[in-house]
PDB file of C-alpha atoms in Angstrom:
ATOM      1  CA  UNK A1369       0.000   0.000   0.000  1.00  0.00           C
ATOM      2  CA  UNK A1370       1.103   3.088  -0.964  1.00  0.00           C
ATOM      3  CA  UNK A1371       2.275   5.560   1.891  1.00  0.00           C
ATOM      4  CA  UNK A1372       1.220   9.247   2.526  1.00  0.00           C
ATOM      5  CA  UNK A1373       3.348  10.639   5.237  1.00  0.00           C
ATOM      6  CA  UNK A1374       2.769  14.304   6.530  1.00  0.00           C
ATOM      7  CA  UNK A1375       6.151  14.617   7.907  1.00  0.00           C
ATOM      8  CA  UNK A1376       7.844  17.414  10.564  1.00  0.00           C
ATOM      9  CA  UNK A1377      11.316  17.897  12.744  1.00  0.00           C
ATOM     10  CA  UNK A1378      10.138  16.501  16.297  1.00  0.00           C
ATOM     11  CA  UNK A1379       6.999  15.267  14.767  1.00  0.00           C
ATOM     12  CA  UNK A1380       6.057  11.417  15.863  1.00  0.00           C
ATOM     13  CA  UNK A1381       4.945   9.415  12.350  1.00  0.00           C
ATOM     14  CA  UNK A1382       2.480   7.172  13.504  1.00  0.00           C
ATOM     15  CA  UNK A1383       3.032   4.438  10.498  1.00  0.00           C
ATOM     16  CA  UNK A1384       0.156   3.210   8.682  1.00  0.00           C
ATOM     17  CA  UNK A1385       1.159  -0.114   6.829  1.00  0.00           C
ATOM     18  CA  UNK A1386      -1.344  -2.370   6.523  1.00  0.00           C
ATOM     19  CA  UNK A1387      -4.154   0.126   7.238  1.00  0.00           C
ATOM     20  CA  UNK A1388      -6.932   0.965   4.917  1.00  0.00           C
ATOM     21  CA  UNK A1389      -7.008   4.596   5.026  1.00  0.00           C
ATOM     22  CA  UNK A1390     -10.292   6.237   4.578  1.00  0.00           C
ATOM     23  CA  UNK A1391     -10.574   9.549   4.059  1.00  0.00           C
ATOM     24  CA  UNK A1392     -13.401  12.397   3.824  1.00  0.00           C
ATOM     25  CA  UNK A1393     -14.414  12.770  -0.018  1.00  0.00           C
ATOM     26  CA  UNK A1394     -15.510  16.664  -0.594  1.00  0.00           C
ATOM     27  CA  UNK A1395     -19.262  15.510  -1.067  1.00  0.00           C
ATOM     28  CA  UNK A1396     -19.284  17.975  -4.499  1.00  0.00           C
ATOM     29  CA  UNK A1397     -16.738  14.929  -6.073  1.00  0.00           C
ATOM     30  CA  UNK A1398     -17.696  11.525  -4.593  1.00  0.00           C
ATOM     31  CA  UNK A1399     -18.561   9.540  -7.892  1.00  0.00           C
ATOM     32  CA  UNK A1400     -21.937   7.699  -7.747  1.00  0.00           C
ATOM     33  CA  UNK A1401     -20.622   4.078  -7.290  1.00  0.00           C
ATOM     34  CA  UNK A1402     -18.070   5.507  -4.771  1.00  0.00           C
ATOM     35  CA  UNK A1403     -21.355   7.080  -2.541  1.00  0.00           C
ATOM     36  CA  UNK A1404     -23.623   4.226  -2.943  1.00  0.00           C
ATOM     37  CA  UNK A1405     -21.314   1.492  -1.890  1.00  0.00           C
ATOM     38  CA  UNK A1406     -20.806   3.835   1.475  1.00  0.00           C
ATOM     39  CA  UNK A1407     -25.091   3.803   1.975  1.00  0.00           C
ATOM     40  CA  UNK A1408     -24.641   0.083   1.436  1.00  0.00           C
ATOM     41  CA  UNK A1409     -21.901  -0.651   4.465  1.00  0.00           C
ATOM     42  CA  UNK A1410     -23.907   2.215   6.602  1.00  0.00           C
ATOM     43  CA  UNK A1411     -26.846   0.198   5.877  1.00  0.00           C
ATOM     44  CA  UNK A1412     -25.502  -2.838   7.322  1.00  0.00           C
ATOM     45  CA  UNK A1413     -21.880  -2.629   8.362  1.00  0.00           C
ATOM     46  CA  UNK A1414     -21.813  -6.458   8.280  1.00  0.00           C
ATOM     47  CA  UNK A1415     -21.672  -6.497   4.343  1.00  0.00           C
ATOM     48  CA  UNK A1416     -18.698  -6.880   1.903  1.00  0.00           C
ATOM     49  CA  UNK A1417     -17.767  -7.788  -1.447  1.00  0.00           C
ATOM     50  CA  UNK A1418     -14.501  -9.253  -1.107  1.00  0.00           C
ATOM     51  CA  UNK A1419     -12.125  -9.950   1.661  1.00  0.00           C
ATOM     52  CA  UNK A1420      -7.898 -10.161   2.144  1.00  0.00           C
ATOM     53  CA  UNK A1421      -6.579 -13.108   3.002  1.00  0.00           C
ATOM     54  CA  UNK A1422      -6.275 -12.126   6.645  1.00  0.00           C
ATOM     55  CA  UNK A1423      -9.555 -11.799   6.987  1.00  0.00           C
ATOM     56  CA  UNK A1424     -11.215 -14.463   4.549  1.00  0.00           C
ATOM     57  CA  UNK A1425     -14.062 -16.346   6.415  1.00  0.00           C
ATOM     58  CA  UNK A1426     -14.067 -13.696   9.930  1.00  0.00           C
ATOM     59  CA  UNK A1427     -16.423 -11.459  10.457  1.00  0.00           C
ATOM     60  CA  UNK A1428     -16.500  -7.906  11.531  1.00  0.00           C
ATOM     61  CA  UNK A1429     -14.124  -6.442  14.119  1.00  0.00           C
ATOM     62  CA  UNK A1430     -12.599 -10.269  14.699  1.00  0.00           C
ATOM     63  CA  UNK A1431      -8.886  -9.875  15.626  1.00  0.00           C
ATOM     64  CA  UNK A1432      -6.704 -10.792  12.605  1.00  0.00           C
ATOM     65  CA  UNK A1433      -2.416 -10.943  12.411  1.00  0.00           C
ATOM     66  CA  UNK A1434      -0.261  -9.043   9.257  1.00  0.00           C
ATOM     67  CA  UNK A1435       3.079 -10.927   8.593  1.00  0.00           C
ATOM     68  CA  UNK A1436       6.293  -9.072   9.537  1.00  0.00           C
ATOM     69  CA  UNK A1437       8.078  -6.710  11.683  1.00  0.00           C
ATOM     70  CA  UNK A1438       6.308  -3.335  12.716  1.00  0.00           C
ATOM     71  CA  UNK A1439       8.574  -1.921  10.001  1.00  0.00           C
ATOM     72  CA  UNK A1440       7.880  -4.141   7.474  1.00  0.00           C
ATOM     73  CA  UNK A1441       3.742  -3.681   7.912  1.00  0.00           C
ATOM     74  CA  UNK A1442       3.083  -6.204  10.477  1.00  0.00           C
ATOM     75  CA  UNK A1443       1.607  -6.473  13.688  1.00  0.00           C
ATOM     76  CA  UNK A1444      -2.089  -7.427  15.530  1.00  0.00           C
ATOM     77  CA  UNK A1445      -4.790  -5.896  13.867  1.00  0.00           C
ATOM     78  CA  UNK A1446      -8.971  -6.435  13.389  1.00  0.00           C
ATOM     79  CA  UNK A1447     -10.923  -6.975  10.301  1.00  0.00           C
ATOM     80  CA  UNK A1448     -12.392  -3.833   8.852  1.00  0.00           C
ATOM     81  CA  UNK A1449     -14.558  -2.742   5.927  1.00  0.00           C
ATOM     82  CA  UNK A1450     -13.633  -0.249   3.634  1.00  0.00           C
ATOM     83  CA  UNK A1451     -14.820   1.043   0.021  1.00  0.00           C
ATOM     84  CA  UNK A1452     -12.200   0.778  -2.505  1.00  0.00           C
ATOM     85  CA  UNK A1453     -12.435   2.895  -5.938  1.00  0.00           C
ATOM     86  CA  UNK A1454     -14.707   0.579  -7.941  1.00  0.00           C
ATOM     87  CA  UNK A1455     -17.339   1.096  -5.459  1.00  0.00           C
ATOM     88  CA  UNK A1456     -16.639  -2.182  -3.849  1.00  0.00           C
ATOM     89  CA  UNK A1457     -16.752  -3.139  -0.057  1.00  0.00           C
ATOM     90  CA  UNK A1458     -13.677  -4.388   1.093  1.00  0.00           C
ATOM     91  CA  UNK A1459     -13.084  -6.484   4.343  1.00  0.00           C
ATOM     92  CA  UNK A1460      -9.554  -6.390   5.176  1.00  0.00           C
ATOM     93  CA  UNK A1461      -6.813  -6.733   8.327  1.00  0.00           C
ATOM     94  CA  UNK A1462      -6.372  -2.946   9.682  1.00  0.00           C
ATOM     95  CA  UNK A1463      -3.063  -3.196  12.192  1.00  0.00           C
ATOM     96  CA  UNK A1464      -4.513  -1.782  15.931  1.00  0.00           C
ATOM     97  CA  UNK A1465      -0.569  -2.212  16.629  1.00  0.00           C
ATOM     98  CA  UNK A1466       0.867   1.587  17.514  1.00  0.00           C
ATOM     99  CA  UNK A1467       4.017   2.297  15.953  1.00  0.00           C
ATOM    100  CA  UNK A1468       5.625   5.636  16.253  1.00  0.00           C
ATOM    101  CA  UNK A1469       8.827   7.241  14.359  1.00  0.00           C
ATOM    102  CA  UNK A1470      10.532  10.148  14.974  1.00  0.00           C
ATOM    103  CA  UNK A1471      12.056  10.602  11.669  1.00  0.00           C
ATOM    104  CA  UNK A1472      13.657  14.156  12.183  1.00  0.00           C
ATOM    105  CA  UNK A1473      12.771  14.794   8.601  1.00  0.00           C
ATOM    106  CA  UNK A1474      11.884  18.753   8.449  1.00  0.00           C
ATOM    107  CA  UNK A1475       8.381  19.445   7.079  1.00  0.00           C
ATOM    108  CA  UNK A1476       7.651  21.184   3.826  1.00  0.00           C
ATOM    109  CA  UNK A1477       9.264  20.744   0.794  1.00  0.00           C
ATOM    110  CA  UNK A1478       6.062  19.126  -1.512  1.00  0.00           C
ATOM    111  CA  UNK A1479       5.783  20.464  -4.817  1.00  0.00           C
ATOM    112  CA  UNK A1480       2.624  20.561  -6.804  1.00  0.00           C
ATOM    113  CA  UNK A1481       2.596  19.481 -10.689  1.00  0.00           C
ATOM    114  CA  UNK A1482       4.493  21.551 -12.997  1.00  0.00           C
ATOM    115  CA  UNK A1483       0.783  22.547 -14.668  1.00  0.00           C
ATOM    116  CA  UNK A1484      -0.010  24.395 -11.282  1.00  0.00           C
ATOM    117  CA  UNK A1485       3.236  25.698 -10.941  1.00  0.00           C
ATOM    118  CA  UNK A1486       3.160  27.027 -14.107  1.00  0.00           C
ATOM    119  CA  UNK A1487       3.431  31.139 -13.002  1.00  0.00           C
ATOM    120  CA  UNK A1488       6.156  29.443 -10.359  1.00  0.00           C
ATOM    121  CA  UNK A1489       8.594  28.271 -12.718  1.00  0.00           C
ATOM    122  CA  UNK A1490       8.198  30.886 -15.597  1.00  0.00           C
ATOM    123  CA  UNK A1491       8.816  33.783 -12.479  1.00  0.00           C
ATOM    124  CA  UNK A1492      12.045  31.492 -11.501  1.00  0.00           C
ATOM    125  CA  UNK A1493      13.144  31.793 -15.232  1.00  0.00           C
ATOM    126  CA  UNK A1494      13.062  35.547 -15.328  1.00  0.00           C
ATOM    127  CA  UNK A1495      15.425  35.775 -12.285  1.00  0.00           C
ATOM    128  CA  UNK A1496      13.411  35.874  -9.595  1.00  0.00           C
ATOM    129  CA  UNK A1497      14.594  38.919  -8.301  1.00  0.00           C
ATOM    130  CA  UNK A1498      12.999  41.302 -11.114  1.00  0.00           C
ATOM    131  CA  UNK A1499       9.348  41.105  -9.592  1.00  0.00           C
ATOM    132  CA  UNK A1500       7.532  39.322  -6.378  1.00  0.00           C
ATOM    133  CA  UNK A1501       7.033  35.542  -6.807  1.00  0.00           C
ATOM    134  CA  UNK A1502       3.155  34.802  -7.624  1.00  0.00           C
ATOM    135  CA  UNK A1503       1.347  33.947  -4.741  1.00  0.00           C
ATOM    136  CA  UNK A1504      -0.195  30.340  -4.511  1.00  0.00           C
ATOM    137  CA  UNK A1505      -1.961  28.312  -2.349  1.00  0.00           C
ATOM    138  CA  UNK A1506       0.654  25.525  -2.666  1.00  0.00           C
ATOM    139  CA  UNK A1507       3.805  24.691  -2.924  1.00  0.00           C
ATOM    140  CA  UNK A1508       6.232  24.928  -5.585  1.00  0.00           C
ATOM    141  CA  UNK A1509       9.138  25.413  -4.037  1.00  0.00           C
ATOM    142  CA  UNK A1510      11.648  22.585  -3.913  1.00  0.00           C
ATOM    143  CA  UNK A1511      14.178  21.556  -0.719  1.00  0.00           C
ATOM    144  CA  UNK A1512      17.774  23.905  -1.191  1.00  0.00           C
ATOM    145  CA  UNK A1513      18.924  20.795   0.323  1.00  0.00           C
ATOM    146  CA  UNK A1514      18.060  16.758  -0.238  1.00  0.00           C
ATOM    147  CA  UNK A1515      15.668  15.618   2.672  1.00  0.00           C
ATOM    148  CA  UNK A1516      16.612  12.610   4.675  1.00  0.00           C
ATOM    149  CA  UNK A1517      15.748  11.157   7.602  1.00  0.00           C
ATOM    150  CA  UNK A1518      18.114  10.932  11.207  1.00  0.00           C
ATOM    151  CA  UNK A1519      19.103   7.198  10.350  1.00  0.00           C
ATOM    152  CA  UNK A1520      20.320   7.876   6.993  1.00  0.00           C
ATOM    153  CA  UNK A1521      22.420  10.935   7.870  1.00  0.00           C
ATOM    154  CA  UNK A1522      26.046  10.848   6.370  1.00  0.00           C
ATOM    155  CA  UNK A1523      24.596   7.480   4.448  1.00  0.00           C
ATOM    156  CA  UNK A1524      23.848   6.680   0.378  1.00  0.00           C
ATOM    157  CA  UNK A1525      20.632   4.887  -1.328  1.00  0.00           C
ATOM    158  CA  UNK A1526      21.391   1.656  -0.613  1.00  0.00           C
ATOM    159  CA  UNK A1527      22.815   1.385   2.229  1.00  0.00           C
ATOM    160  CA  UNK A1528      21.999  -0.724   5.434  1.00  0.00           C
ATOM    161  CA  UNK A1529      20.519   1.640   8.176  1.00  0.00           C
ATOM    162  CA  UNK A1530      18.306   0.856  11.385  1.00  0.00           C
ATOM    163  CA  UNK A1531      15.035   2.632  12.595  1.00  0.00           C
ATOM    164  CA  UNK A1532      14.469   3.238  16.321  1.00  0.00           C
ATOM    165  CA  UNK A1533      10.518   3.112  17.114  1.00  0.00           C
ATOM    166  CA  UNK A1534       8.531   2.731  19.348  1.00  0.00           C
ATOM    167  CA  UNK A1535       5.735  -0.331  19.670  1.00  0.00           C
ATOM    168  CA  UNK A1536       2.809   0.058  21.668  1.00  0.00           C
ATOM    169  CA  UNK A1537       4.985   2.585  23.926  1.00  0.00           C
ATOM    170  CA  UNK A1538       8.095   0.106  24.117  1.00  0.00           C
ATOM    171  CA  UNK A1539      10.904   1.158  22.487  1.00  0.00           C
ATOM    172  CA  UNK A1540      12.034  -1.460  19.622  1.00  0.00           C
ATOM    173  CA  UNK A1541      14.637  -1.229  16.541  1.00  0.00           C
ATOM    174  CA  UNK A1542      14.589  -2.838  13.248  1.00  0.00           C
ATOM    175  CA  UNK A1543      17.043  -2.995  10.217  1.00  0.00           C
ATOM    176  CA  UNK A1544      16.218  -1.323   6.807  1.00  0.00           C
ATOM    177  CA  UNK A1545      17.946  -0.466   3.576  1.00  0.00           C
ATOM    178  CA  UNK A1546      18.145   3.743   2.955  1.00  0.00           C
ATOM    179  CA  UNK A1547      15.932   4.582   0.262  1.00  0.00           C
ATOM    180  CA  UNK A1548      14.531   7.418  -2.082  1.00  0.00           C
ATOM    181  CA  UNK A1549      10.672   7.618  -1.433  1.00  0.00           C
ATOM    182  CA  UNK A1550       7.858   9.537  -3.069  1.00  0.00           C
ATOM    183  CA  UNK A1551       5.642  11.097  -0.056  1.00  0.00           C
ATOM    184  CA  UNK A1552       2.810  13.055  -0.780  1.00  0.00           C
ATOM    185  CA  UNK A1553       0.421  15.842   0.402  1.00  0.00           C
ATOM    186  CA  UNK A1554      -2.914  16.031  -0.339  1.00  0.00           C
ATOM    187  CA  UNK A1555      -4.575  19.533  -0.808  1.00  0.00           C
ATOM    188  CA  UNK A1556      -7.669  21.266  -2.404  1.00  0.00           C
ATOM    189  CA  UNK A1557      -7.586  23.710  -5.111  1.00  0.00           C
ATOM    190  CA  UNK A1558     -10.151  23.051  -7.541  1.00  0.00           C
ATOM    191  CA  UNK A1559     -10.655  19.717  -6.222  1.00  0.00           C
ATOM    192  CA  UNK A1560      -7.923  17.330  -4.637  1.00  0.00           C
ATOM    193  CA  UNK A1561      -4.676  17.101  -5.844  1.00  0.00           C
ATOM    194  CA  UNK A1562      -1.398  16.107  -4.477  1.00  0.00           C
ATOM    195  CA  UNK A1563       2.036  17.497  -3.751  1.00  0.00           C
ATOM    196  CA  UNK A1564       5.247  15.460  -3.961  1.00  0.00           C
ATOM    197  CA  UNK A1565       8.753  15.263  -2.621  1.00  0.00           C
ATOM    198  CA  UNK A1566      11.267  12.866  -2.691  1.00  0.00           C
ATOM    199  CA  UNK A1567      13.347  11.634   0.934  1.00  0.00           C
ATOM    200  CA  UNK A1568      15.946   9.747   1.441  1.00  0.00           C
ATOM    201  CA  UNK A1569      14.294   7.117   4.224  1.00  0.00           C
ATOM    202  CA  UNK A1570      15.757   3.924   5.807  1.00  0.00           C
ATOM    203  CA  UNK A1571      13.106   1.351   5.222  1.00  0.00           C
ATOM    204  CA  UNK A1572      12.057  -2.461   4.304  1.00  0.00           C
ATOM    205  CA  UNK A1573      10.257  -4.048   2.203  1.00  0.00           C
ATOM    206  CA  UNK A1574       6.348  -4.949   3.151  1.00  0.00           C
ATOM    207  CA  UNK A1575       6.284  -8.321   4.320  1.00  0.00           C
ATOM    208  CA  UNK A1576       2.824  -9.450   2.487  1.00  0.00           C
ATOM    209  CA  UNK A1577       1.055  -8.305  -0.575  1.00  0.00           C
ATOM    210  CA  UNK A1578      -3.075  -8.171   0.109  1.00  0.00           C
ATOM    211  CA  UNK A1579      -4.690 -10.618  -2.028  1.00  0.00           C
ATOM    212  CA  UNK A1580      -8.178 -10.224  -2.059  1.00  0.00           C
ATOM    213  CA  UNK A1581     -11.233 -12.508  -3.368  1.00  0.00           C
ATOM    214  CA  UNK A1582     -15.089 -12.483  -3.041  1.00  0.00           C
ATOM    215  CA  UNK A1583     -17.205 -12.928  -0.462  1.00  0.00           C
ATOM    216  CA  UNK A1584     -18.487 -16.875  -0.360  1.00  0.00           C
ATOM    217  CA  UNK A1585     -22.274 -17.486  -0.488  1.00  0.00           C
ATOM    218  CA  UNK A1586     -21.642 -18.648   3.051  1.00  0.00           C
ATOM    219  CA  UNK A1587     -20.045 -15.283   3.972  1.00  0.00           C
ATOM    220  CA  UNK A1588     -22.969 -13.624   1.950  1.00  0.00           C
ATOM    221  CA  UNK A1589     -25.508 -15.275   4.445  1.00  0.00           C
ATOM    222  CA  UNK A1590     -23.655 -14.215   7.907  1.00  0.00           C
ATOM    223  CA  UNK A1591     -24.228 -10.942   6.336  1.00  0.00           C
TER     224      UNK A1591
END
């Protein structure tokens, strides 16, 4: 699953592997399918159309395990449902396990497309200094300097690295490989887009890849 971290110096990073992440659609954009597959699960929160295979055959809210280390994504979780972009209901293992990072990486830096930061770049062309920059309600500044995180300070993309968290309050530490990542920012300006930047971050690979099938006509019945 993809990650979208919002990140800050001193800032904790609660991680989110593993978690289905449902946010509030801006009611003026929610496509039809998207909206009535939400009045089906408020209807009866026991429904869904498919299910991972951590949560095949359980029903709501039954406690469910993802494979791997907290870095890697796993950790004790329940089973959840959640409505995916084809308007489907999705039951799937959503980690309840708390893991916190303090990453040191200092916030800012996202970038919006080049289409939006069209007045941005031509200003930066004509020297900056002849007029004020344009004055937008994102960013399109980039870093002066590369972002990375405190554990792959003085390190290169590709080397080994370690990440000091904390699990459910106890303090734990797990190896990782530095790596470039894309983060993103979400933001509304004539509907939602996203920002990007790119940070040097020590991490490791997820440790399972959701695999999800339909519901059974068994399943369909407990429903």
């Amino acid at each position: 699953m993809q990650k979208a971290l919002r990140v800050g110096r001193g800032l904790v990073l609660i991680l989110a592997w593993g978690v289905l992440v449902c946010g509030t659609v801006h009611a003026d954009v929610t496509p039809p399918h998207i909206a009535n597959a939400w009045a089906r699960l408020r209807d009866n929160p026991k429904t869904y159309d498919q299910a991972d295979q951590f949560c095949r055959g359980k029903r709501l809210d039954d406690a469910c395990e993802l494979p791997g280390n907290p870095l890697q994504g796993g950790g004790a979780g329940v089973c959840r449902s959640s409505v995916n972009a084809r308007g489907e209901i999705e039951r799937a293992c959503v980690r309840t396990t708390r893991v916190e990072i303090d990453s040191g990486v200092a916030s800012g830096g996202f970038v919006a497309s080049p289409s939006l930061c069209k007045s941005y770049i031509e200003w930066v062309q004509r020297g900056k200094s002849s007029e004020p920059p344009p004055v937008l309600p994102y960013g399109c500044e980039p870093p002066a300097q590369p972002l990375t995180d405190r554990f792959c300070k003085g390190k290169a993309v590709g080397d080994a690295c370690a990440v000091e968290m904390r699990v459910d309050g106890k303090p734990e530490q797990y190896p990782g490989t530095c790596a470039s990542e894309r983060q993103s920012e979400r933001f509304y300006y004539m509907g939602y887009r996203e920002a990007h930047r790119e940070v040097m971050s020590c991490v490791s690979p997820a440790a399972f890849e959701r695999q999800f099938s339909p519901a059974s006509w068994l399943d369909k019945l407990r429903q």
